[in-house]
CSV table of C-alpha atoms in Angstrom, one decimal:
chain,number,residue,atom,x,y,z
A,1,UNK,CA,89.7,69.8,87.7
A,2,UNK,CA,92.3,70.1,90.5
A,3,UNK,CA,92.7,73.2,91.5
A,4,UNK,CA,95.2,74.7,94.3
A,5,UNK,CA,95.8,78.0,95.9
A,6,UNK,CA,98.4,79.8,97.1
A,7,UNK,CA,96.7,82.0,99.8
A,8,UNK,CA,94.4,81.5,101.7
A,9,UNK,CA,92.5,85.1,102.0
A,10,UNK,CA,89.7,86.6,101.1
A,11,UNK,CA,90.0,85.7,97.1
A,12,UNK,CA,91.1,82.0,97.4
A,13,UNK,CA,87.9,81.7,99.7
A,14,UNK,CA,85.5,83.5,97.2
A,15,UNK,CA,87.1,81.6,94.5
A,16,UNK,CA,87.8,78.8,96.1
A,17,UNK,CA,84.1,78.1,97.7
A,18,UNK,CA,82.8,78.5,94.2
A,19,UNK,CA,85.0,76.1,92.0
A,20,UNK,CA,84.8,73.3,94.9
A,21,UNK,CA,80.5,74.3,94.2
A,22,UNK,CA,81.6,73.5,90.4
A,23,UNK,CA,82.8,70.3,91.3
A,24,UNK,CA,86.5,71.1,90.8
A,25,UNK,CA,88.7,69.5,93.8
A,26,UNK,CA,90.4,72.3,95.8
A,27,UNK,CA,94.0,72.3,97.8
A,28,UNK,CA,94.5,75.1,99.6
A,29,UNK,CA,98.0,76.3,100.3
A,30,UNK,CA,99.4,78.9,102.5
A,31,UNK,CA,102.5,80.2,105.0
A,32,UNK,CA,100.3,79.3,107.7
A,33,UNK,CA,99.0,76.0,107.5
A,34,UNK,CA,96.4,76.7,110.6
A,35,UNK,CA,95.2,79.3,108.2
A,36,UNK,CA,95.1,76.9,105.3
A,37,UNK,CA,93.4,73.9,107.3
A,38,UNK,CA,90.6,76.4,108.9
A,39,UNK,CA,89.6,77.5,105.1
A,40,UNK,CA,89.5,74.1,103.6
A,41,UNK,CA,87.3,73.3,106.3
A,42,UNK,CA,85.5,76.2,105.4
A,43,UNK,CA,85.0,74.8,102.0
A,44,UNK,CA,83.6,71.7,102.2
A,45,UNK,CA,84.4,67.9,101.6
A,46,UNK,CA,85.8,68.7,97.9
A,47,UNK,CA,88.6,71.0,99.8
A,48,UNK,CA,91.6,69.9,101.5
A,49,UNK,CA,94.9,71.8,102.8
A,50,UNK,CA,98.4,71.4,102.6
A,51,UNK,CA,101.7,73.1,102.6
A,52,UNK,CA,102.7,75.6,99.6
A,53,UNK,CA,105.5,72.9,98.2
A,54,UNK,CA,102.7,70.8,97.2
A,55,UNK,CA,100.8,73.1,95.3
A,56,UNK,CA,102.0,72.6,92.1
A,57,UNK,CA,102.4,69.1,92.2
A,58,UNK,CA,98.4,69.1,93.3
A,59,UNK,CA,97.3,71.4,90.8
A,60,UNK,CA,96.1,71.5,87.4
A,61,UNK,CA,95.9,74.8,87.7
A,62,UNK,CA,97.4,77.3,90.7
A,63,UNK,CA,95.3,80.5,91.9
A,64,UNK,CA,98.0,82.8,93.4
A,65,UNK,CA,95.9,85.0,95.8
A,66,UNK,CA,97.9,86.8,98.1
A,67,UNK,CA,98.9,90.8,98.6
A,68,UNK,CA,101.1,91.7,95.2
A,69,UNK,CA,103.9,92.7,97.7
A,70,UNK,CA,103.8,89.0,98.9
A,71,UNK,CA,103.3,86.9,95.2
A,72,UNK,CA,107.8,86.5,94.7
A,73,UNK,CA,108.5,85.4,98.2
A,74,UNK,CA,105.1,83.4,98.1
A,75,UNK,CA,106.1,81.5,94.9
A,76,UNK,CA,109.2,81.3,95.5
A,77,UNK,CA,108.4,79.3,98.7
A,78,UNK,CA,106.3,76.9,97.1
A,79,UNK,CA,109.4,75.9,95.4
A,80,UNK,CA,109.7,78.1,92.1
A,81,UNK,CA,113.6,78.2,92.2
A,82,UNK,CA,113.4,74.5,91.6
A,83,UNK,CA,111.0,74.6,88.5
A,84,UNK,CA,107.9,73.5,90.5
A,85,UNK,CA,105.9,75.8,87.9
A,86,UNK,CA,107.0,74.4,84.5
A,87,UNK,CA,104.7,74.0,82.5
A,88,UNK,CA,102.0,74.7,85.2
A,89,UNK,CA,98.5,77.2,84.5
A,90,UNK,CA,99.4,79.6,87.0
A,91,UNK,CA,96.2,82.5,87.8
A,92,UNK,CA,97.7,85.9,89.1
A,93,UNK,CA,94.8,87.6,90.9
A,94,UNK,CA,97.2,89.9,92.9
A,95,UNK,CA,97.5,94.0,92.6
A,96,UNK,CA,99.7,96.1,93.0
A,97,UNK,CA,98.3,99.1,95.7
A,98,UNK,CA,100.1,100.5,98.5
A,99,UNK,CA,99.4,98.9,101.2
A,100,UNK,CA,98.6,102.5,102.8
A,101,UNK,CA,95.8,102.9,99.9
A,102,UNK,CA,93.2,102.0,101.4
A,103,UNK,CA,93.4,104.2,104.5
A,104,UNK,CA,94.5,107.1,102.8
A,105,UNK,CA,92.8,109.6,100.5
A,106,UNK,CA,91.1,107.8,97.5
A,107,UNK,CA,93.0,110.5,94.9
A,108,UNK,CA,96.1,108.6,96.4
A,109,UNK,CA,95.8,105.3,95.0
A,110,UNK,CA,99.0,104.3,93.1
A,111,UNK,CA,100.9,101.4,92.2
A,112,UNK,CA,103.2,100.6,94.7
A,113,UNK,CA,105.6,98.0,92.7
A,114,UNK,CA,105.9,97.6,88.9
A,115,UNK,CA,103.7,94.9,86.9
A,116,UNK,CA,102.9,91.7,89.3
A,117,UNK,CA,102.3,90.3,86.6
A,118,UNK,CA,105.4,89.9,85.2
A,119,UNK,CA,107.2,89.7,88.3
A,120,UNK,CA,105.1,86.4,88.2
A,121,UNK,CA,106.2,85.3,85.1
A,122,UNK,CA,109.8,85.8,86.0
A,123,UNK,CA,110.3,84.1,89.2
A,124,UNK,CA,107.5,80.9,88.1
A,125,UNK,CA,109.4,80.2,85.7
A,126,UNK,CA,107.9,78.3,82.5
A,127,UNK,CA,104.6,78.9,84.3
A,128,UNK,CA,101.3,79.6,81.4
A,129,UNK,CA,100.9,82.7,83.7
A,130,UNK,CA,97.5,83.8,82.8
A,131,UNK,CA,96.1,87.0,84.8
A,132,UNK,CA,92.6,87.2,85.7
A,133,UNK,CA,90.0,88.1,88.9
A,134,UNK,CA,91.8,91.2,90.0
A,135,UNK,CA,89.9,94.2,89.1
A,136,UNK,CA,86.7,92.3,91.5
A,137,UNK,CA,86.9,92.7,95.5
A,138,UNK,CA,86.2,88.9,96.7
A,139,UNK,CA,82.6,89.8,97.8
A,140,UNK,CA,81.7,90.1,94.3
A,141,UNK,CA,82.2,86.3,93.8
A,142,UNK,CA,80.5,85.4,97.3
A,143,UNK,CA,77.7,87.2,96.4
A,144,UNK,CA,75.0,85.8,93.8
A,145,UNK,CA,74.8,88.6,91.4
A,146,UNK,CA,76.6,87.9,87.9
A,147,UNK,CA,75.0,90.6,85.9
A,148,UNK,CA,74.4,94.4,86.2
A,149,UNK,CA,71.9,96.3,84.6
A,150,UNK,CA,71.3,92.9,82.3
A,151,UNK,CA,75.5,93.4,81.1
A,152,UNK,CA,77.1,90.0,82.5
A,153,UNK,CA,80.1,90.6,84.7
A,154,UNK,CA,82.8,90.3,82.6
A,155,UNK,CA,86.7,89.3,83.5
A,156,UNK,CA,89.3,90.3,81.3
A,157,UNK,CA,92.3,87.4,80.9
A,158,UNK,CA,95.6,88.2,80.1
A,159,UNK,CA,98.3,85.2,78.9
A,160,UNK,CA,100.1,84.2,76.0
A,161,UNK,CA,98.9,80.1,76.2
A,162,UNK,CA,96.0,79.5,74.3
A,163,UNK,CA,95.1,76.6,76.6
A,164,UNK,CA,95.9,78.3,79.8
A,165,UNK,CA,93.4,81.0,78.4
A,166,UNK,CA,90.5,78.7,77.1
A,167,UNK,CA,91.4,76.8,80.6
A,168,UNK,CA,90.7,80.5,83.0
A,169,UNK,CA,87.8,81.3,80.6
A,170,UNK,CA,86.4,77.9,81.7
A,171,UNK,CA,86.9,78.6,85.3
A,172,UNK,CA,85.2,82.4,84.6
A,173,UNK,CA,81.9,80.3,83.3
A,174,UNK,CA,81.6,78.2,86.7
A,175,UNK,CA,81.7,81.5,88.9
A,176,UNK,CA,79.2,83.2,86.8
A,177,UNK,CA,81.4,85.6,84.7
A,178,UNK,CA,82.4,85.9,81.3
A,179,UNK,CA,85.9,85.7,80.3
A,180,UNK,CA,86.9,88.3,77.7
A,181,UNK,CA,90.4,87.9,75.8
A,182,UNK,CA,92.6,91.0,76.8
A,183,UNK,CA,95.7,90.2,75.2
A,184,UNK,CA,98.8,89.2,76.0
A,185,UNK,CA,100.2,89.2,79.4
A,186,UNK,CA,102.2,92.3,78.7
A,187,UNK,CA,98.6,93.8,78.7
A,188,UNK,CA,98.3,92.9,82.5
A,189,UNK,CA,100.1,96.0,83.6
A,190,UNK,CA,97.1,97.8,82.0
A,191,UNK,CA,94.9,96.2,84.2
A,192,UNK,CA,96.7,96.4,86.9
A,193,UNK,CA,96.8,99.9,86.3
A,194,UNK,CA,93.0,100.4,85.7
A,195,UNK,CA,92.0,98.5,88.5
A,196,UNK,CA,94.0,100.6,90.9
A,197,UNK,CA,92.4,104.2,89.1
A,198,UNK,CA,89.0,102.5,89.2
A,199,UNK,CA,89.4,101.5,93.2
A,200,UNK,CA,90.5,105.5,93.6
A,201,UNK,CA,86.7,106.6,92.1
A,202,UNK,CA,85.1,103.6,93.6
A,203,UNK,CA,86.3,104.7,97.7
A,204,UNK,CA,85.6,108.3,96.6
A,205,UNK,CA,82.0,107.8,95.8
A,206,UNK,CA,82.6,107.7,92.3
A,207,UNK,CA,79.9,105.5,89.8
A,208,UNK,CA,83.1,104.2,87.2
A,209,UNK,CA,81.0,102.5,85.6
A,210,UNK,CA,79.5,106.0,84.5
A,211,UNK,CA,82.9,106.8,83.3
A,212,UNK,CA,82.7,104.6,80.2
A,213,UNK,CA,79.6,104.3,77.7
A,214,UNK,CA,78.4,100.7,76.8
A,215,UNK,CA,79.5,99.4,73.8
A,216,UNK,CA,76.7,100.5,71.0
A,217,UNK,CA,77.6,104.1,72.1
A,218,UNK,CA,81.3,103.9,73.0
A,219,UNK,CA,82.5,104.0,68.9
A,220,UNK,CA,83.0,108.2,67.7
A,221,UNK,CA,82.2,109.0,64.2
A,222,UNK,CA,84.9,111.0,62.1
A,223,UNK,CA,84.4,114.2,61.1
């Protein structure tokens, strides 16, 4: 599969290093292109860079992987004014903290700009947004661990294309995860949401994993 990203952090490295591992071919796409080259080189011979304007001509599907304050301007330089995203399967791993958040006091973790999500979907337009990867830091995906106390790592996906969803839950299975349906992408604000309350108990010390029971326990009986 050909697979590009917009970004070329921290998450279209993690990502990125483990699709190319897959076999999928990678293009890797970015404001800086110095930034863009040094990653692909990073990534191997099934990894190549090039500006943002040809990412959605490359890809089959498009990882969007940069700060949630950056994904308009972003996609709107790779050219989604002029419909470069029609009909593409467009991943939105971006969140929506504060810049600020992670410097400040861990109880001060809020959402800095409505649903990314849909600002996605508005501006890449007649993009299969789907929205997936955001709730994990990208050293989960670098790491080798997949499973916690034998419970696979799950990633919830959020789109309205049954392809584009079947397509992302394919792209969960090569990294080692397993893809849950979440819902609609009007559901993403919810995990946008979570993920930001969850990354408040994670810096303060906080277990959040405690905070929810596994599933044969979670169900209350009536009265």
């Amino acid at each position: 599969m050909r697979i590009a990203t917009i970004g070329a952090g921290a998450m279209a490295e993690a990502l990125g290093a483990g699709w190319a591992e897959a076999g999928h071919e990678v293009l890797v796409t970015a404001r800086s292109p110095q930034r863009a080259a040094a990653l692909a080189a990073r990534l191997g011979g099934r990894a190549a860079a090039a500006s943002l304007r040809d990412a959605a001509a490359f890809g089959e599907v498009i990882l969007l992987a940069v700060p949630g304050e950056a994904a308009t301007d972003a996609l709107t330089a790779a050219g989604a004014a002029d419909g470069a995203f029609d009909h593409r399967l467009l991943i939105d791993c971006t969140n929506a903290f504060a810049a600020e958040a992670f410097t400040a006091a861990p109880n001060s973790f809020t959402l800095a700009i409505d649903t990314v999500a849909a600002r996605v979907a508005k501006v890449a337009v007649g993009a299969r947004v789907v929205k997936a990867f955001s709730m994990l830091a990208a050293e989960i995906w670098r790491g080798g661990e997949r499973s916690y106390d034998a419970r696979p790592l799950t990633v919830p996906l959020c789109g309205d294309d049954p392809d584009a969803l079947a397509t992302v839950a394919t792209l969960v299975r090569d990294l080692g995860g397993h893809p849950v349906d979440a819902g609609g992408l009007d559901r993403a604000q919810y995990v946008e949401a979570m993920t930001a309350f969850v990354m408040g108990l994670w810096f303060a010390g906080h277990d959040a994993r405690a905070t929810l029971p596994p599933l044969e326990s979670a169900f209350a009986h009536p009265d």
